[in-house]
Amino acid sequence: MLAFVLPLLGMVSLAVLPVRAQSVVTLIVTDPLTGIGIYGMDPVSYFTEPEPLRGRGDFEFIWNNVPWHFASAANRDIFKGAPEIYAPQFGGHGAMGVARGYVSDSDPAMYVVFKQRLYLFYSAANREAFLLAPDDAAIAAEANWVELSKDLSIR
């Protein structure tokens, strides 16, 4: 009888071990329907235009396994040369969420270009919180992103 119970106990103990779930949140924020980076907005236009522009499919570039759309061939080519400068910080996740230690979604209409970097936010209130102490928020977010990004899937 003991020979039957011991293997059974081993199977039960394996069944209750914690399992680490794989993240369904991706490293780079994409439109959930199209998979395009930052919901199809042209990341370069945040730096060059009064308001960001929607990108077009005929000006596409794949970076970090994500398609990015641009309003012009010129913007696409600028991005190709330095994507780490023009892509939003923290993959486009809400900068204040990252500064506070968690990953949140973002709205591409809620943004700040600070020290030549693009930060996106979940809400106007989060953007305003960032602007109260942008250096502190950016430093905290950078520090938190090292750990937070480890649990995000590439795509």
Tab-separated table of C-alpha atoms in Angstrom:
chain	number	residue	atom	x	y	z
A	1	MET	CA	0.000	0.000	0.000
A	2	LEU	CA	2.854	2.428	0.844
A	3	ALA	CA	4.404	1.791	-2.572
A	4	PHE	CA	1.146	3.049	-4.146
A	5	VAL	CA	0.660	6.101	-1.870
A	6	LEU	CA	4.176	7.614	-2.150
A	7	PRO	CA	4.112	8.076	-5.944
A	8	LEU	CA	0.593	9.454	-5.630
A	9	LEU	CA	1.751	12.000	-3.021
A	10	GLY	CA	4.591	13.028	-5.349
A	11	MET	CA	2.108	13.755	-8.146
A	12	VAL	CA	-0.089	15.783	-5.814
A	13	SER	CA	2.833	17.866	-4.568
A	14	LEU	CA	3.868	18.655	-8.160
A	15	ALA	CA	0.341	19.724	-8.964
A	16	VAL	CA	0.366	22.443	-6.304
A	17	LEU	CA	3.725	23.987	-7.157
A	18	PRO	CA	3.393	27.609	-8.213
A	19	VAL	CA	3.701	28.179	-11.928
A	20	ARG	CA	4.988	31.461	-13.273
A	21	ALA	CA	2.611	32.702	-15.925
A	22	GLN	CA	4.036	34.086	-19.125
A	23	SER	CA	3.175	37.718	-19.695
A	24	VAL	CA	0.553	38.605	-22.251
A	25	VAL	CA	1.777	42.198	-22.161
A	26	THR	CA	4.342	42.839	-24.849
A	27	LEU	CA	7.588	44.756	-24.529
A	28	ILE	CA	6.437	47.306	-27.104
A	29	VAL	CA	2.916	48.715	-27.052
A	30	THR	CA	1.084	47.825	-30.251
A	31	ASP	CA	-2.386	48.257	-31.615
A	32	PRO	CA	-4.173	45.077	-30.473
A	33	LEU	CA	-5.939	44.693	-33.835
A	34	THR	CA	-3.072	45.434	-36.213
A	35	GLY	CA	0.082	44.805	-34.184
A	36	ILE	CA	1.523	48.146	-35.299
A	37	GLY	CA	3.784	50.022	-32.864
A	38	ILE	CA	2.196	52.740	-30.746
A	39	TYR	CA	-1.195	52.282	-32.377
A	40	GLY	CA	0.054	53.314	-35.819
A	41	MET	CA	1.307	56.751	-34.830
A	42	ASP	CA	4.499	58.075	-36.455
A	43	PRO	CA	7.051	58.240	-33.608
A	44	VAL	CA	9.267	60.771	-35.414
A	45	SER	CA	6.367	63.194	-35.823
A	46	TYR	CA	6.205	63.669	-32.040
A	47	PHE	CA	9.549	65.468	-32.376
A	48	THR	CA	8.953	67.358	-35.623
A	49	GLU	CA	5.281	68.379	-35.735
A	50	PRO	CA	2.999	70.425	-33.478
A	51	GLU	CA	0.819	67.294	-33.078
A	52	PRO	CA	1.792	63.667	-33.771
A	53	LEU	CA	0.753	62.230	-37.119
A	54	ARG	CA	-0.799	58.902	-37.993
A	55	GLY	CA	1.593	56.717	-39.949
A	56	ARG	CA	0.812	55.062	-43.263
A	57	GLY	CA	1.260	51.429	-44.218
A	58	ASP	CA	3.289	52.299	-47.293
A	59	PHE	CA	5.961	53.816	-45.015
A	60	GLU	CA	6.599	50.852	-42.734
A	61	PHE	CA	9.730	49.695	-40.958
A	62	ILE	CA	10.106	46.599	-38.763
A	63	TRP	CA	12.066	47.239	-35.582
A	64	ASN	CA	12.230	44.875	-32.589
A	65	ASN	CA	9.846	42.510	-34.417
A	66	VAL	CA	7.180	45.222	-34.521
A	67	PRO	CA	5.955	47.089	-37.604
A	68	TRP	CA	6.101	50.873	-37.218
A	69	HIS	CA	4.256	53.220	-39.547
A	70	PHE	CA	5.392	56.688	-40.589
A	71	ALA	CA	3.743	59.700	-42.194
A	72	SER	CA	6.525	59.992	-44.771
A	73	ALA	CA	9.504	58.150	-46.221
A	74	ALA	CA	11.733	60.795	-44.649
A	75	ASN	CA	10.406	60.049	-41.150
A	76	ARG	CA	10.811	56.306	-41.738
A	77	ASP	CA	14.422	56.833	-42.790
A	78	ILE	CA	15.142	59.058	-39.781
A	79	PHE	CA	13.734	56.361	-37.477
A	80	LYS	CA	15.831	53.672	-39.194
A	81	GLY	CA	18.959	55.641	-38.352
A	82	ALA	CA	18.236	55.954	-34.618
A	83	PRO	CA	15.130	54.062	-33.469
A	84	GLU	CA	16.208	54.122	-29.823
A	85	ILE	CA	15.933	57.916	-29.906
A	86	TYR	CA	12.525	58.180	-31.581
A	87	ALA	CA	10.722	55.145	-30.168
A	88	PRO	CA	8.797	55.885	-26.979
A	89	GLN	CA	10.520	55.138	-23.716
A	90	PHE	CA	9.564	51.890	-21.958
A	91	GLY	CA	8.181	50.445	-25.176
A	92	GLY	CA	5.354	52.980	-25.082
A	93	HIS	CA	3.992	51.799	-21.728
A	94	GLY	CA	2.708	54.528	-19.434
A	95	ALA	CA	5.744	56.324	-18.038
A	96	MET	CA	4.175	57.124	-14.653
A	97	GLY	CA	3.057	53.541	-14.201
A	98	VAL	CA	6.630	52.399	-14.824
A	99	ALA	CA	7.930	55.104	-12.460
A	100	ARG	CA	5.543	53.758	-9.816
A	101	GLY	CA	6.640	50.170	-10.385
A	102	TYR	CA	4.031	48.654	-12.703
A	103	VAL	CA	3.360	48.319	-16.415
A	104	SER	CA	0.329	50.143	-17.758
A	105	ASP	CA	-1.180	50.844	-21.121
A	106	SER	CA	-0.825	54.244	-22.738
A	107	ASP	CA	-2.705	56.618	-24.965
A	108	PRO	CA	-0.563	57.958	-27.838
A	109	ALA	CA	-2.375	61.308	-27.547
A	110	MET	CA	-1.054	61.678	-23.962
A	111	TYR	CA	2.646	62.378	-24.349
A	112	VAL	CA	5.616	64.523	-23.407
A	113	VAL	CA	8.916	64.982	-25.198
A	114	PHE	CA	11.359	65.498	-22.339
A	115	LYS	CA	15.122	65.742	-22.819
A	116	GLN	CA	14.723	64.551	-26.403
A	117	ARG	CA	12.874	61.382	-25.381
A	118	LEU	CA	9.237	60.465	-26.000
A	119	TYR	CA	7.154	59.457	-22.986
A	120	LEU	CA	3.586	58.198	-23.325
A	121	PHE	CA	0.977	58.154	-20.544
A	122	TYR	CA	-2.254	56.402	-19.660
A	123	SER	CA	-4.076	59.621	-18.830
A	124	ALA	CA	-3.752	63.375	-18.634
A	125	ALA	CA	-3.470	63.066	-14.838
A	126	ASN	CA	-0.468	60.738	-15.202
A	127	ARG	CA	1.145	63.133	-17.657
A	128	GLU	CA	0.625	66.001	-15.216
A	129	ALA	CA	2.113	63.934	-12.375
A	130	PHE	CA	5.190	63.297	-14.530
A	131	LEU	CA	5.513	67.004	-15.319
A	132	LEU	CA	5.545	67.916	-11.601
A	133	ALA	CA	8.994	66.312	-11.270
A	134	PRO	CA	10.045	64.978	-14.686
A	135	ASP	CA	13.675	64.260	-13.784
A	136	ASP	CA	12.683	62.227	-10.712
A	137	ALA	CA	9.933	60.375	-12.587
A	138	ALA	CA	12.224	59.553	-15.529
A	139	ILE	CA	14.987	58.281	-13.226
A	140	ALA	CA	12.549	56.125	-11.217
A	141	ALA	CA	11.023	54.741	-14.404
A	142	GLU	CA	14.437	53.878	-15.870
A	143	ALA	CA	15.368	52.024	-12.690
A	144	ASN	CA	12.053	50.137	-12.547
A	145	TRP	CA	12.065	49.298	-16.262
A	146	VAL	CA	15.130	47.076	-15.849
A	147	GLU	CA	13.085	44.604	-13.793
A	148	LEU	CA	9.633	45.208	-15.259
A	149	SER	CA	10.766	44.606	-18.826
A	150	LYS	CA	12.162	41.168	-17.965
A	151	ASP	CA	8.638	39.769	-17.588
A	152	LEU	CA	7.300	41.146	-20.873
A	153	SER	CA	7.096	39.065	-24.012
A	154	ILE	CA	8.902	40.208	-27.134
A	155	ARG	CA	5.789	39.595	-29.245
